[in-house]
Short mmCIF file of C-alpha atoms and ligand atoms in Angstrom, two decimals:
data_model
loop_
_atom_site.label_atom_id
_atom_site.label_comp_id
_atom_site.label_asym_id
_atom_site.label_seq_id
_atom_site.Cartn_x
_atom_site.Cartn_y
_atom_site.Cartn_z
CA UNK I 239 250.84 97.19 17.57
CA UNK I 240 252.43 95.01 20.27
CA UNK I 241 255.05 92.65 18.86
CA UNK I 242 255.44 89.00 19.90
CA UNK I 243 257.67 87.68 17.09
CA UNK I 244 259.97 90.63 16.44
CA UNK I 245 261.70 93.24 18.59
CA UNK I 246 262.27 96.81 17.50
CA UNK I 247 264.71 99.10 19.29
CA UNK I 248 265.66 102.65 18.23
CA UNK I 249 268.65 104.61 19.53
CA UNK I 250 270.81 107.41 18.14
CA UNK I 251 269.35 107.31 14.62
CA UNK I 252 269.72 103.51 14.32
CA UNK I 253 266.82 101.05 14.50
CA UNK I 254 267.50 97.37 15.18
CA UNK I 255 264.81 94.87 14.26
CA UNK I 256 265.33 91.36 15.64
CA UNK I 257 263.39 88.36 14.32
CA UNK I 258 262.37 86.70 17.55
CA UNK I 259 261.10 83.11 17.26
CA UNK I 260 264.33 81.37 18.29
CA UNK I 261 262.62 78.04 19.06
CA UNK I 262 261.60 77.85 15.37
CA UNK I 263 264.94 79.35 14.24
CA UNK I 264 263.05 82.61 13.54
CA UNK I 265 261.00 81.05 10.71
CA UNK I 266 258.66 83.50 8.99
CA UNK I 267 255.05 82.85 9.91
CA UNK I 268 252.06 85.07 9.19
CA UNK I 269 252.19 86.84 12.56
CA UNK I 270 255.88 87.65 12.24
CA UNK I 271 255.38 88.98 8.70
CA UNK I 272 252.44 91.17 9.81
CA UNK I 273 254.55 92.58 12.64
CA UNK I 274 257.44 93.19 10.26
CA UNK I 275 255.15 95.13 7.89
CA UNK I 276 253.91 97.28 10.77
CA UNK I 277 257.47 97.92 12.01
CA UNK I 278 258.65 98.92 8.51
CA UNK I 279 255.79 101.42 8.21
CA UNK I 280 256.68 102.91 11.57
CA UNK I 281 260.40 103.16 10.68
CA UNK I 282 259.58 104.75 7.31
CA UNK I 283 257.64 107.48 9.11
CA UNK I 284 260.30 108.12 11.75
CA UNK I 285 262.45 111.02 10.55
CA UNK I 286 265.04 110.36 13.28
CA UNK I 287 266.02 106.90 12.00
CA UNK I 288 268.80 106.84 9.39
CA UNK I 289 269.83 103.17 9.37
CA UNK I 290 267.97 99.91 9.98
CA UNK I 291 269.72 96.71 11.10
CA UNK I 292 268.00 93.33 10.73
CA UNK I 293 269.18 90.36 12.78
CA UNK I 294 267.95 87.13 14.38
CA UNK I 295 267.43 86.19 18.02
CA UNK I 296 269.51 83.35 19.41
CA UNK I 297 272.90 82.12 18.36
CA UNK I 298 271.84 79.76 15.60
CA UNK I 299 269.70 81.55 13.09
CA UNK I 300 268.96 84.76 11.21
CA UNK I 301 265.83 83.22 9.64
CA UNK I 302 265.49 79.52 8.66
CA UNK I 303 262.92 80.32 5.96
CA UNK I 304 259.18 80.58 5.70
CA UNK I 305 257.42 78.55 8.38
CA UNK I 306 257.09 75.08 6.84
CA UNK I 307 254.23 74.14 9.19
CA UNK I 308 252.17 76.92 7.53
CA UNK I 309 253.30 76.16 3.97
CA UNK I 310 252.52 72.45 4.27
CA UNK I 311 248.78 73.08 4.62
CA UNK I 312 248.32 75.65 1.85
CA UNK I 313 246.10 75.09 -1.18
CA UNK I 314 247.60 76.41 -4.46
CA UNK I 315 245.40 79.52 -4.26
CA UNK I 316 246.36 80.14 -0.63
CA UNK I 317 250.04 79.53 -1.56
CA UNK I 318 249.83 82.24 -4.21
CA UNK I 319 248.34 84.64 -1.65
CA UNK I 320 251.05 83.70 0.88
CA UNK I 321 253.81 84.31 -1.67
CA UNK I 322 252.23 87.66 -2.63
CA UNK I 323 251.99 88.60 1.05
CA UNK I 324 255.67 87.76 1.67
CA UNK I 325 256.85 89.36 -1.57
CA UNK I 326 254.98 92.59 -0.79
CA UNK I 327 256.56 92.87 2.66
CA UNK I 328 260.05 92.07 1.40
CA UNK I 329 259.58 94.64 -1.39
CA UNK I 330 258.48 97.13 1.27
CA UNK I 331 261.77 96.38 3.05
CA UNK I 332 263.77 96.87 -0.13
CA UNK I 333 262.10 100.18 -0.87
CA UNK I 334 262.51 101.57 2.64
CA UNK I 335 264.21 104.93 1.94
CA UNK I 336 267.01 104.51 4.50
CA UNK I 337 269.96 102.07 4.33
CA UNK I 338 269.21 98.58 5.67
CA UNK I 339 271.97 96.19 6.81
CA UNK I 340 271.42 92.47 7.32
CA UNK I 341 273.48 91.20 10.26
CA UNK I 342 273.29 87.49 9.45
CA UNK I 343 274.15 85.65 12.65
CA UNK I 344 273.31 82.07 11.58
CA UNK I 345 271.01 80.29 9.12
CA UNK I 346 269.71 82.49 6.30
CA UNK I 347 267.75 79.89 4.38
CA UNK I 348 264.82 80.18 1.98
CA UNK I 349 262.74 83.20 2.99
CA UNK I 350 265.60 84.19 5.33
CA UNK I 351 268.06 84.40 2.47
CA UNK I 352 265.41 86.27 0.48
CA UNK I 353 264.98 88.73 3.35
CA UNK I 354 268.74 89.37 3.46
CA UNK I 355 268.79 89.84 -0.33
CA UNK I 356 266.36 92.76 0.00
CA UNK I 357 268.70 94.56 2.40
CA UNK I 358 271.30 96.99 1.04
CA UNK I 359 274.18 94.77 2.08
CA UNK I 360 274.98 91.80 4.28
CA UNK I 361 277.53 91.45 7.08
CA UNK I 362 277.69 87.88 8.36
CA UNK I 363 279.08 85.77 11.16
CA UNK I 364 281.61 83.34 9.76
CA UNK I 365 279.29 80.61 11.12
CA UNK I 366 276.37 81.85 8.97
CA UNK I 367 274.86 79.51 6.40
CA UNK I 368 273.08 80.72 3.26
CA UNK I 369 270.88 78.81 0.87
CA UNK I 370 267.64 78.47 -1.04
CA UNK I 371 266.67 74.90 -0.05
CA UNK I 372 263.07 75.10 -1.32
CA UNK I 373 263.82 72.58 -4.11
CA UNK I 374 264.39 69.93 -1.42
CA UNK I 375 260.79 70.58 -0.25
CA UNK I 376 259.52 70.15 -3.80
CA UNK I 377 258.87 73.86 -4.31
CA UNK I 378 260.84 76.94 -5.42
CA UNK I 379 261.71 80.20 -3.64
CA UNK I 380 258.55 82.28 -3.29
CA UNK I 381 259.68 85.48 -1.55
CA UNK I 382 261.77 86.93 -4.41
CA UNK I 383 264.79 84.60 -4.44
CA UNK I 384 264.52 83.62 -8.10
CA UNK I 385 264.62 87.33 -9.01
CA UNK I 386 266.92 89.09 -6.53
CA UNK I 387 269.62 86.41 -6.27
CA UNK I 388 270.49 86.33 -10.02
CA UNK I 389 270.47 90.13 -10.10
CA UNK I 390 273.07 90.13 -7.30
CA UNK I 391 275.37 87.19 -8.14
CA UNK I 392 274.49 86.38 -11.78
CA UNK I 393 272.16 83.81 -13.28
CA UNK I 394 274.53 80.80 -13.38
CA UNK I 395 275.55 80.88 -9.72
CA UNK I 396 271.96 81.63 -8.68
CA UNK I 397 270.62 78.69 -10.69
CA UNK I 398 273.21 76.37 -9.15
CA UNK I 399 272.03 77.41 -5.67
CA UNK I 400 268.33 77.14 -6.58
CA UNK I 401 268.61 73.81 -8.48
CA UNK I 402 270.67 72.08 -5.75
CA UNK I 403 269.29 73.73 -2.60
CA UNK I 404 272.83 73.42 -1.22
CA UNK I 405 273.96 75.34 1.84
CA UNK I 406 276.79 77.86 1.38
CA UNK I 407 279.21 78.78 4.15
CA UNK I 408 279.69 82.47 4.94
CA UNK I 409 283.10 82.32 3.22
CA UNK I 410 281.51 80.86 0.06
CA UNK I 411 278.76 83.49 0.18
CA UNK I 412 281.38 86.22 0.45
CA UNK I 413 283.39 84.79 -2.44
CA UNK I 414 280.38 85.07 -4.80
CA UNK I 415 279.45 88.58 -3.68
CA UNK I 416 276.38 87.69 -1.66
CA UNK I 417 278.00 88.93 1.56
CA UNK I 418 280.15 92.06 1.94
CA UNK I 419 282.18 91.02 5.01
CA UNK I 420 282.39 88.18 7.52
CA UNK I 421 283.35 88.31 11.19
CA UNK I 422 283.89 86.02 14.16
CA UNK I 423 280.41 85.51 15.70
CA UNK I 424 281.27 87.56 18.79
CA UNK I 425 282.49 90.46 16.61
CA UNK I 426 279.54 90.69 14.22
CA UNK I 427 277.38 92.99 16.30
CA UNK I 428 280.20 95.46 17.00
CA UNK I 429 281.12 95.56 13.29
CA UNK I 430 277.50 96.17 12.24
CA UNK I 431 277.10 98.83 14.94
CA UNK I 432 280.28 100.58 13.76
CA UNK I 433 279.28 100.70 10.07
CA UNK I 434 275.75 101.78 11.06
CA UNK I 435 277.07 104.60 13.24
CA UNK I 436 279.31 105.76 10.40
CA UNK I 437 276.40 105.79 7.94
CA UNK I 438 274.16 107.51 10.51
CA UNK I 439 276.58 110.48 10.66
CA UNK I 440 275.71 111.26 7.01
CA UNK I 441 272.86 113.48 5.85
CA UNK I 442 269.52 111.72 5.62
CA UNK I 443 268.51 113.38 2.35
CA UNK I 444 271.69 112.24 0.61
CA UNK I 445 271.53 108.73 2.10
CA UNK I 446 267.97 108.26 0.86
CA UNK I 447 268.82 109.77 -2.55
CA UNK I 448 271.87 107.52 -2.93
CA UNK I 449 269.86 104.39 -2.14
CA UNK I 450 266.97 105.31 -4.40
CA UNK I 451 269.28 106.25 -7.27
CA UNK I 452 271.22 102.96 -7.17
CA UNK I 453 268.04 100.88 -6.87
CA UNK I 454 266.10 102.71 -9.59
CA UNK I 455 269.12 102.81 -11.87
CA UNK I 456 269.56 99.03 -11.65
CA UNK I 457 266.06 98.57 -13.07
CA UNK I 458 266.78 100.45 -16.28
CA UNK I 459 269.46 101.31 -18.85
CA UNK I 460 272.54 103.47 -18.15
CA UNK I 461 271.16 106.60 -19.85
CA UNK I 462 268.01 106.49 -17.71
CA UNK I 463 270.10 105.78 -14.61
CA UNK I 464 272.31 108.79 -15.27
CA UNK I 465 269.23 111.00 -15.69
CA UNK I 466 267.90 109.75 -12.35
CA UNK I 467 271.31 110.49 -10.79
CA UNK I 468 271.37 114.07 -12.18
CA UNK I 469 267.93 114.86 -10.76
CA UNK I 470 268.74 113.33 -7.37
CA UNK I 471 272.08 115.18 -7.23
CA UNK I 472 270.33 118.48 -7.93
CA UNK I 473 267.66 117.80 -5.32
CA UNK I 474 270.28 116.91 -2.70
CA UNK I 475 272.09 120.16 -3.31
CA UNK I 476 268.96 122.02 -2.24
CA UNK I 477 268.92 120.29 1.18
CA UNK I 478 270.15 121.96 4.41
CA UNK I 479 272.62 119.06 4.79
CA UNK I 480 274.30 119.93 1.47
CA UNK I 481 274.65 123.54 2.64
CA UNK I 482 276.19 122.25 5.90
CA UNK I 483 278.46 119.67 4.20
CA UNK I 484 279.93 122.10 1.68
CA UNK I 485 280.28 124.93 4.24
CA UNK I 486 281.99 122.59 6.72
CA UNK I 487 284.52 121.54 4.07
CA UNK I 488 285.31 125.14 3.15
CA UNK I 489 285.53 126.16 6.83
CA UNK I 490 287.79 123.15 7.54
CA UNK I 491 285.49 121.62 10.20
CA UNK I 492 283.42 118.45 10.55
CA UNK I 493 279.86 118.72 9.23
CA UNK I 494 276.90 118.26 11.57
CA UNK I 495 274.00 116.95 9.54
CA UNK I 496 270.52 117.57 10.95
CA UNK I 497 268.77 115.26 8.53
CA UNK I 498 266.16 117.90 7.72
CA UNK I 499 264.64 116.97 4.39
CA UNK I 500 263.47 120.46 3.37
CA UNK I 501 265.05 123.88 3.63
N1 CAA W 814 259.79 76.37 9.45
C1 CAA W 814 259.27 75.90 10.63
N2 CAA W 814 260.03 75.41 11.61
C2 CAA W 814 261.36 75.38 11.43
C3 CAA W 814 261.95 75.85 10.24
C4 CAA W 814 261.10 76.37 9.23
N3 CAA W 814 261.58 76.88 8.09
N4 CAA W 814 263.29 75.66 10.34
C5 CAA W 814 263.51 75.12 11.55
N5 CAA W 814 262.35 74.95 12.21
C6 CAA W 814 262.14 74.38 13.54
C7 CAA W 814 262.31 72.87 13.54
O1 CAA W 814 261.14 72.23 13.12
C8 CAA W 814 262.65 72.60 15.00
O2 CAA W 814 261.44 72.66 15.74
P1 CAA W 814 261.19 71.56 16.92
O3 CAA W 814 262.29 71.85 17.93
O4 CAA W 814 259.82 71.91 17.42
O5 CAA W 814 261.32 70.22 16.31
C9 CAA W 814 263.46 73.83 15.39
O6 CAA W 814 263.16 74.85 14.42
C10 CAA W 814 264.96 73.58 15.34
O7 CAA W 814 265.26 73.07 14.05
P2 CAA W 814 266.10 71.71 13.81
O8 CAA W 814 265.88 70.76 14.94
O9 CAA W 814 265.79 71.22 12.43
O10 CAA W 814 267.58 72.29 13.91
P3 CAA W 814 268.89 71.72 13.19
O11 CAA W 814 270.03 72.45 13.78
O12 CAA W 814 268.92 70.23 13.22
O13 CAA W 814 268.72 72.16 11.64
C11 CAA W 814 268.21 73.65 9.83
C12 CAA W 814 268.69 73.51 11.32
C13 CAA W 814 269.26 73.09 8.89
C14 CAA W 814 268.04 75.17 9.58
C15 CAA W 814 266.87 72.91 9.67
O14 CAA W 814 265.98 73.31 10.70
C16 CAA W 814 266.20 73.18 8.35
O15 CAA W 814 266.61 72.63 7.34
N6 CAA W 814 265.12 74.02 8.34
C17 CAA W 814 264.35 74.27 7.17
C18 CAA W 814 265.07 75.20 6.20
C19 CAA W 814 264.24 75.38 4.93
O16 CAA W 814 263.93 74.45 4.22
N7 CAA W 814 263.88 76.66 4.65
C20 CAA W 814 263.07 77.01 3.52
C21 CAA W 814 261.62 77.10 3.94
S1 CAA W 814 260.52 77.29 2.58
C22 CAA W 814 260.65 78.92 2.14
O17 CAA W 814 261.34 79.71 2.73
C23 CAA W 814 259.79 79.28 0.95
C24 CAA W 814 259.95 80.68 0.50
O18 CAA W 814 260.75 81.01 -0.34
C25 CAA W 814 259.07 81.69 1.02
#
């Protein structure tokens, strides 16, 4: 598939996907979402990619939400289909086996905030703005915001954001645990590249197992989560990377992980 609204670049085990409709502040329209789904499928099948970075083209915006020109014309039935379509793609992003980092370089509003919430963590420019402003349009978040935001920051803070539609600065977003770290705009990319390179030096089997274990464990009780962890730990130990990691420690050298998933 040829992309017109996103860009996908892969190098050294790291894929960077850039939302690329800067004139519309990278708003999510149907074409962009279809391209995103295709790109996620291709990344999921690429055994060489260990980390995915999401970011927005231009200096102003990560994603300013779902495209309001599309939403404005939807019938209720079509709106339900549109929400299902967006939710499915954002769930596909969340369940991508490899770590995904949101590099939020500007507005992350509505569907943009919901996209960032489905990533494993967020690094942001200190000029970034977060919010779920749907209430000011007379609607509510439809791409998972009412569900993922309270799970991340708690119900009370999430409800305050959803009921008011207020914008949060990057510093405010960091203070409530929505963002891991903030950086000067010109330093964001280097910081995201550095953390991605560090993660990409790790074994792919253990990275994927760690992500899956945390995510699955959060959906259930502690006992079930611990059982999931035990199984994943045992499976990791059977991987070539575990053999390499433990041997390297005992031989007092740095491990070189191949990322092979089966021995
Ligand atoms: N959809 C479509 N177009 C958008 C857009 C969006 N979500 N956000 C911005 N744009 C367009 C603007 O219409 C404008 O286009 P023109 O130049 O053709 O007029 C261009 O991007 C630049 O935007 P502004 O002139 O408004 O820029 P600004 O700096 O004055 O304001 C902003 C920036 C505060 C982000 C403002 O654009 C804004 O409030 N955008 C809408 C944010 C929003 O409400 N998002 C939620 C959408 S609904 C949703 O996401 C539902 C869901 O859960 C799935």
